[in-house]
Coordinates of C-alpha atoms and ligand atoms in Angstrom, one line a residue:
M11 CA 0.0 0.0 0.0
A12 CA 2.8 2.4 0.9
D13 CA 4.5 1.5 -2.5
V14 CA 1.3 2.4 -4.4
H15 CA 1.0 5.7 -2.5
A16 CA 4.7 6.5 -3.3
A17 CA 4.3 5.6 -7.0
K18 CA 1.2 7.9 -7.2
Q19 CA 3.1 10.7 -5.5
S20 CA 6.0 10.3 -7.8
A21 CA 3.8 10.3 -10.9
A22 CA 2.0 13.4 -9.6
N23 CA 5.4 15.1 -9.0
R24 CA 6.4 14.2 -12.5
V25 CA 3.2 15.8 -13.9
T26 CA 3.9 19.0 -12.0
E27 CA 7.5 19.0 -13.0
L28 CA 6.7 18.6 -16.7
F29 CA 4.2 21.5 -16.9
N30 CA 5.6 23.8 -14.2
L31 CA 6.7 27.3 -15.5
D32 CA 7.6 28.8 -12.1
S33 CA 10.0 31.7 -12.5
R34 CA 10.0 31.5 -16.3
V35 CA 9.3 34.7 -18.3
A36 CA 7.0 34.5 -21.3
V37 CA 6.5 37.1 -24.0
V38 CA 3.2 36.9 -25.9
T39 CA 2.8 39.2 -29.0
G40 CA -0.7 40.4 -29.7
G41 CA -1.2 39.5 -26.1
A42 CA -4.2 41.8 -25.6
G43 CA -6.2 40.2 -28.4
L44 CA -8.7 37.4 -28.4
L45 CA -6.4 34.4 -28.2
G46 CA -3.2 36.1 -26.9
Y47 CA -4.8 36.7 -23.6
Y48 CA -5.7 33.1 -23.2
H49 CA -2.2 32.0 -24.2
G50 CA -0.9 34.3 -21.5
A51 CA -3.5 33.1 -19.0
I52 CA -2.4 29.4 -19.2
L53 CA 1.3 30.4 -18.9
A54 CA 0.5 32.6 -15.9
A55 CA -1.5 29.7 -14.3
A56 CA 1.5 27.5 -14.7
G57 CA 3.6 30.0 -12.8
A58 CA 5.2 32.1 -15.5
N59 CA 5.7 35.9 -15.4
V60 CA 3.9 36.9 -18.6
V61 CA 4.7 39.9 -20.8
L62 CA 1.8 40.9 -23.0
L63 CA 3.1 42.9 -26.0
D64 CA 0.5 44.7 -28.0
L65 CA -0.2 48.1 -29.7
T66 CA -1.0 51.0 -27.4
V67 CA -4.5 51.0 -28.7
A68 CA -5.1 47.5 -27.4
N69 CA -4.1 48.5 -23.9
P70 CA -1.9 45.5 -22.9
A71 CA -1.3 46.9 -19.4
K72 CA -5.0 46.6 -18.6
R73 CA -5.0 43.0 -19.9
A74 CA -2.0 42.2 -17.7
D75 CA -3.8 43.6 -14.7
Q76 CA -6.6 41.2 -15.4
L77 CA -4.1 38.3 -15.6
N78 CA -2.6 39.3 -12.2
L79 CA -6.1 39.5 -10.7
E80 CA -7.0 36.0 -12.0
F81 CA -3.7 34.2 -11.4
G82 CA -1.5 36.3 -9.1
G83 CA 2.1 36.7 -10.3
H84 CA 3.9 39.6 -11.9
S85 CA 2.6 39.8 -15.4
I86 CA 3.0 43.1 -17.3
G87 CA 1.7 44.6 -20.4
L88 CA 3.9 46.6 -22.7
A89 CA 3.0 48.7 -25.6
C90 CA 5.1 47.8 -28.6
D91 CA 4.8 47.7 -32.4
I92 CA 6.4 44.4 -33.3
T93 CA 7.3 45.7 -36.8
S94 CA 9.9 48.0 -35.2
E95 CA 13.1 46.3 -34.3
V96 CA 14.2 49.4 -32.3
S97 CA 11.1 49.2 -30.1
L98 CA 11.5 45.4 -29.7
E99 CA 15.1 45.9 -28.5
A100 CA 13.9 48.5 -26.0
V101 CA 11.2 46.1 -24.7
R102 CA 13.8 43.3 -24.5
D103 CA 16.0 45.5 -22.3
Q104 CA 13.1 46.5 -20.1
I105 CA 12.1 42.8 -19.6
L106 CA 15.7 41.8 -18.8
Q107 CA 15.9 44.7 -16.3
Q108 CA 12.7 43.7 -14.6
F109 CA 12.8 39.9 -14.8
G110 CA 16.4 39.1 -15.7
R111 CA 15.6 36.5 -18.3
I112 CA 13.3 35.6 -21.3
D113 CA 12.3 31.9 -21.6
I114 CA 9.3 31.8 -23.9
L115 CA 8.1 33.7 -27.0
I116 CA 4.8 33.2 -28.6
N117 CA 4.6 34.9 -32.0
N118 CA 0.8 35.4 -32.0
A119 CA 0.2 38.9 -33.3
A120 CA -1.3 39.2 -36.8
N121 CA -3.6 41.4 -38.9
N122 CA -6.8 39.4 -39.1
P123 CA -8.9 41.1 -41.6
K124 CA -12.5 40.0 -41.0
V125 CA -14.4 39.0 -44.2
E126 CA -17.1 36.7 -42.7
D127 CA -19.5 39.6 -42.5
G128 CA -19.7 40.0 -46.3
N129 CA -19.5 43.0 -48.6
T130 CA -15.8 43.1 -48.6
S131 CA -14.9 42.9 -52.2
W132 CA -11.6 44.6 -51.5
S133 CA -10.5 41.2 -50.2
R134 CA -10.4 39.7 -53.7
L135 CA -7.0 39.0 -55.3
E136 CA -7.6 41.5 -58.0
N137 CA -8.6 44.3 -55.6
I138 CA -6.5 43.8 -52.4
P139 CA -4.5 47.0 -51.9
L140 CA -0.8 46.6 -52.1
E141 CA -0.5 48.5 -48.9
M142 CA -2.7 45.8 -47.2
W143 CA -0.5 43.0 -48.6
E144 CA 2.6 44.7 -47.2
A145 CA 1.0 45.6 -43.9
D146 CA -0.3 42.0 -43.3
I147 CA 3.1 40.5 -44.1
R148 CA 4.9 43.1 -42.0
V149 CA 2.9 42.3 -38.9
G150 CA 2.4 38.5 -39.3
L151 CA 5.7 37.5 -40.8
T152 CA 8.3 40.2 -40.5
G153 CA 7.0 40.8 -36.9
A154 CA 7.5 37.2 -36.0
F155 CA 11.0 37.2 -37.6
L156 CA 12.0 40.3 -35.7
C157 CA 10.6 39.1 -32.4
S158 CA 12.4 35.8 -32.9
R159 CA 15.7 37.6 -33.7
V160 CA 15.5 40.0 -30.7
F161 CA 14.1 37.6 -28.1
G162 CA 15.4 34.3 -29.5
S163 CA 18.9 35.6 -29.7
E164 CA 18.7 36.4 -26.0
M165 CA 17.5 32.8 -25.4
A166 CA 20.3 31.4 -27.5
R167 CA 22.8 33.4 -25.5
R168 CA 21.5 31.8 -22.3
R169 CA 21.2 28.4 -24.2
S170 CA 17.6 27.9 -23.2
G171 CA 14.3 28.9 -24.6
V172 CA 11.1 28.1 -26.5
I173 CA 9.4 29.8 -29.4
V174 CA 5.9 29.0 -30.6
N175 CA 4.7 30.5 -33.9
V176 CA 0.9 30.7 -34.2
A177 CA 0.0 29.7 -37.7
S178 CA -3.4 28.4 -38.8
D179 CA -5.2 25.5 -40.4
L180 CA -4.9 27.7 -43.5
A181 CA -1.2 27.1 -43.4
L182 CA -2.0 23.5 -44.5
I183 CA -5.1 23.8 -46.7
G184 CA -6.3 26.5 -49.1
P185 CA -9.3 28.6 -47.9
D186 CA -12.7 27.3 -49.0
Q187 CA -13.9 30.5 -50.5
R188 CA -17.5 29.2 -50.6
L189 CA -17.6 29.9 -46.9
Y190 CA -17.5 33.7 -47.4
R191 CA -20.0 33.9 -50.3
V192 CA -22.9 36.4 -50.0
D193 CA -26.1 35.6 -51.8
G194 CA -27.0 38.0 -54.5
L195 CA -23.5 39.5 -55.1
P196 CA -21.9 39.0 -58.5
D197 CA -18.9 36.7 -58.6
D198 CA -16.4 39.6 -59.0
Q199 CA -17.7 41.2 -55.8
Q200 CA -17.8 38.1 -53.6
P201 CA -15.7 38.4 -50.4
V202 CA -12.8 36.0 -50.0
K203 CA -10.3 35.1 -47.3
P204 CA -7.4 37.5 -48.3
V205 CA -4.3 35.9 -49.9
T206 CA -2.1 37.4 -47.2
Y207 CA -3.6 35.1 -44.6
S208 CA -2.5 32.0 -46.4
V209 CA 0.9 33.4 -47.3
V210 CA 1.7 34.6 -43.8
K211 CA 0.6 31.4 -42.1
S212 CA 2.4 29.1 -44.5
A213 CA 5.5 31.1 -44.2
L214 CA 5.4 30.8 -40.4
I215 CA 5.8 27.1 -40.8
G216 CA 8.9 27.7 -42.9
L217 CA 10.2 30.1 -40.3
T218 CA 9.6 27.5 -37.6
R219 CA 11.7 24.9 -39.3
Y220 CA 14.4 27.3 -40.1
L221 CA 14.8 28.6 -36.6
A222 CA 14.5 25.1 -35.1
T223 CA 17.6 23.9 -36.9
Y224 CA 19.4 27.2 -36.6
W225 CA 19.1 27.2 -32.9
S226 CA 19.0 23.5 -32.1
S227 CA 22.5 23.5 -30.7
A228 CA 21.7 26.5 -28.6
N229 CA 18.8 24.6 -26.9
V230 CA 16.1 26.9 -28.2
R231 CA 13.2 24.9 -29.4
V232 CA 10.9 26.3 -32.0
N233 CA 7.5 24.9 -32.9
A234 CA 4.2 26.1 -34.5
I235 CA 0.6 25.5 -33.8
S236 CA -2.1 25.5 -36.5
P237 CA -5.4 26.3 -34.9
G238 CA -8.7 26.1 -36.6
G239 CA -11.2 28.9 -36.4
V240 CA -12.4 30.2 -33.0
F241 CA -16.1 30.8 -32.4
N242 CA -16.6 34.6 -31.9
N243 CA -20.2 35.2 -32.8
Q244 CA -19.7 34.8 -36.6
P245 CA -22.8 35.0 -38.7
Q246 CA -25.0 31.9 -38.6
A247 CA -24.8 31.4 -42.4
F248 CA -21.0 31.2 -42.2
L249 CA -21.1 28.9 -39.2
S250 CA -23.5 26.5 -40.9
K251 CA -21.2 26.1 -43.9
L252 CA -18.0 25.9 -41.9
H253 CA -19.4 23.2 -39.4
Q254 CA -19.9 20.9 -42.4
L255 CA -16.1 21.1 -43.2
I256 CA -15.1 20.1 -39.6
P257 CA -15.4 16.5 -38.5
M258 CA -16.1 17.7 -34.9
G259 CA -18.9 19.9 -36.3
R260 CA -18.0 23.1 -34.5
M261 CA -15.5 25.9 -34.2
A262 CA -13.0 25.9 -31.3
N263 CA -13.7 27.7 -28.0
R264 CA -11.2 30.4 -27.2
D265 CA -9.6 28.4 -24.4
E266 CA -9.1 25.2 -26.4
Y267 CA -5.6 26.1 -27.5
Q268 CA -4.3 26.5 -24.0
G269 CA -3.4 22.8 -23.6
A270 CA -1.2 22.9 -26.7
I271 CA 0.4 26.2 -25.7
L272 CA 1.3 24.9 -22.3
F273 CA 2.6 21.6 -23.7
L274 CA 4.9 23.4 -26.3
C275 CA 6.1 26.0 -23.8
S276 CA 6.9 23.6 -21.0
D277 CA 9.3 20.7 -20.5
A278 CA 6.5 18.3 -21.4
S279 CA 7.6 18.8 -25.0
S280 CA 11.4 18.8 -24.3
Y281 CA 12.2 16.6 -27.3
M282 CA 10.1 18.5 -29.8
T283 CA 11.3 21.1 -32.2
G284 CA 10.6 22.2 -35.8
T285 CA 7.2 20.7 -35.9
N286 CA 3.6 22.0 -36.3
L287 CA 0.9 20.9 -33.9
V288 CA -2.5 20.9 -35.7
I289 CA -5.5 21.5 -33.5
D290 CA -8.5 21.9 -35.9
G291 CA -11.3 19.7 -34.9
G292 CA -10.2 17.4 -37.7
R293 CA -10.7 19.8 -40.6
T294 CA -7.3 19.1 -42.3
C295 CA -7.6 15.3 -42.1
L296 CA -10.5 15.2 -44.6
Ligands
LIG6 N1 -9.2 33.6 -34.0 C1 -9.1 32.6 -34.8 O1 -10.2 32.0 -35.2 C2 -7.8 32.1 -35.3 C3 -7.7 30.9 -35.9 C4 -6.4 30.4 -36.4 C5 -5.3 31.2 -36.1 N2 -5.5 32.4 -35.5 C6 -4.3 33.2 -35.2 O2 -4.1 33.4 -33.8 C7 -3.5 34.6 -33.6 C8 -4.4 35.4 -32.6 O3 -5.6 35.6 -33.2 P1 -6.8 36.5 -32.5 O4 -8.1 35.9 -33.0 O5 -6.5 36.6 -31.1 O6 -6.5 37.9 -33.2 P2 -6.8 39.3 -32.6 O7 -6.9 40.2 -33.8 O8 -7.8 39.3 -31.6 O9 -5.4 39.6 -31.9 C9 -4.2 40.0 -32.6 C10 -3.5 41.0 -31.8 O10 -2.3 41.4 -32.5 C11 -2.1 42.8 -32.2 N3 -1.3 43.4 -33.2 C12 -1.5 43.7 -34.5 N4 -0.5 44.4 -35.0 C13 0.4 44.5 -34.1 C14 1.7 45.1 -34.1 N5 2.3 45.7 -35.1 N6 2.5 45.0 -32.9 C15 1.9 44.4 -31.8 N7 0.7 43.8 -31.8 C16 0.0 43.9 -32.9 C17 -3.5 43.4 -32.2 O11 -3.6 44.7 -31.6 C18 -4.3 42.3 -31.6 O12 -4.5 42.6 -30.2 C19 -3.3 35.3 -34.9 O13 -2.0 35.0 -35.4 C20 -4.3 34.6 -35.8 O14 -4.0 34.6 -37.1 C21 -6.7 32.9 -35.0

């Protein structure tokens, strides 16, 4: 009986040890947005000090206050445009001054132009403004590259760290443009998922593999997640069509990526690098 108790205790200790993030420092870009906050919340719940990076307008400091209220700890929110390397370097220095280390980076920020509401013919390949192409790539891809360079180099210097790039199921499959169709509009005015989304998300998988081999000997692990769409009060017509494409028959809830984030950021995934964890209700297995 004593042996059984000891074995259970040892297994429980192992579970805690695998997922515990006590004293680690995690940077989440786009941390004040819909999913960024949930990524930060699970890391804070596991003991990390979380730094939510976001644009001033998104008020990351207020979101960090919420995190501290919910989980205790010393999370902070910093205003930063991730497309500016100079701003990122200033933020890195501020984090190092306050916490002394950076262990985790989640490249989560992106421009997510909404087209589910219809009447957005600007989104079509022929119409999308070049400025929008450049802006989407600057935030989603160049921003992830710059954050990886600034924060990842610091991890490599300390020979320890984890980067998670947030891609999408649309890194693996083409968008099904029938989802976005609006009855009654001519074909050349139908909204579509913008080309930039697929391009940015696919490129993040390439960035993941590149960084994983680049920093493998520096003990910096780099992985991606490919989440499916999250329910956020999309129009019913859109939902009905999308549910038919997902074997689980629904979109994700906003907290359903937390398990994957915690797994990839913790020692539970200590032998995993350069890969892409797909969490999509089965959509891409069809
Ligand atoms: N929500 C979904 O259904 C879904 C599905 C798959 C993948 N994703 C991906 O997950 C990530 C988060 O999505 P979300 O739904 O939370 O999006 P969101 O739009 O709510 O959050 C994105 C955040 O990024 C911030 N941001 C934009 N430009 C920035 C910049 N230059 N510097 C710093 N921050 C900047 C925004 O202010 C915003 O808070 C994105 O990469 C998105 O593409 C989302």
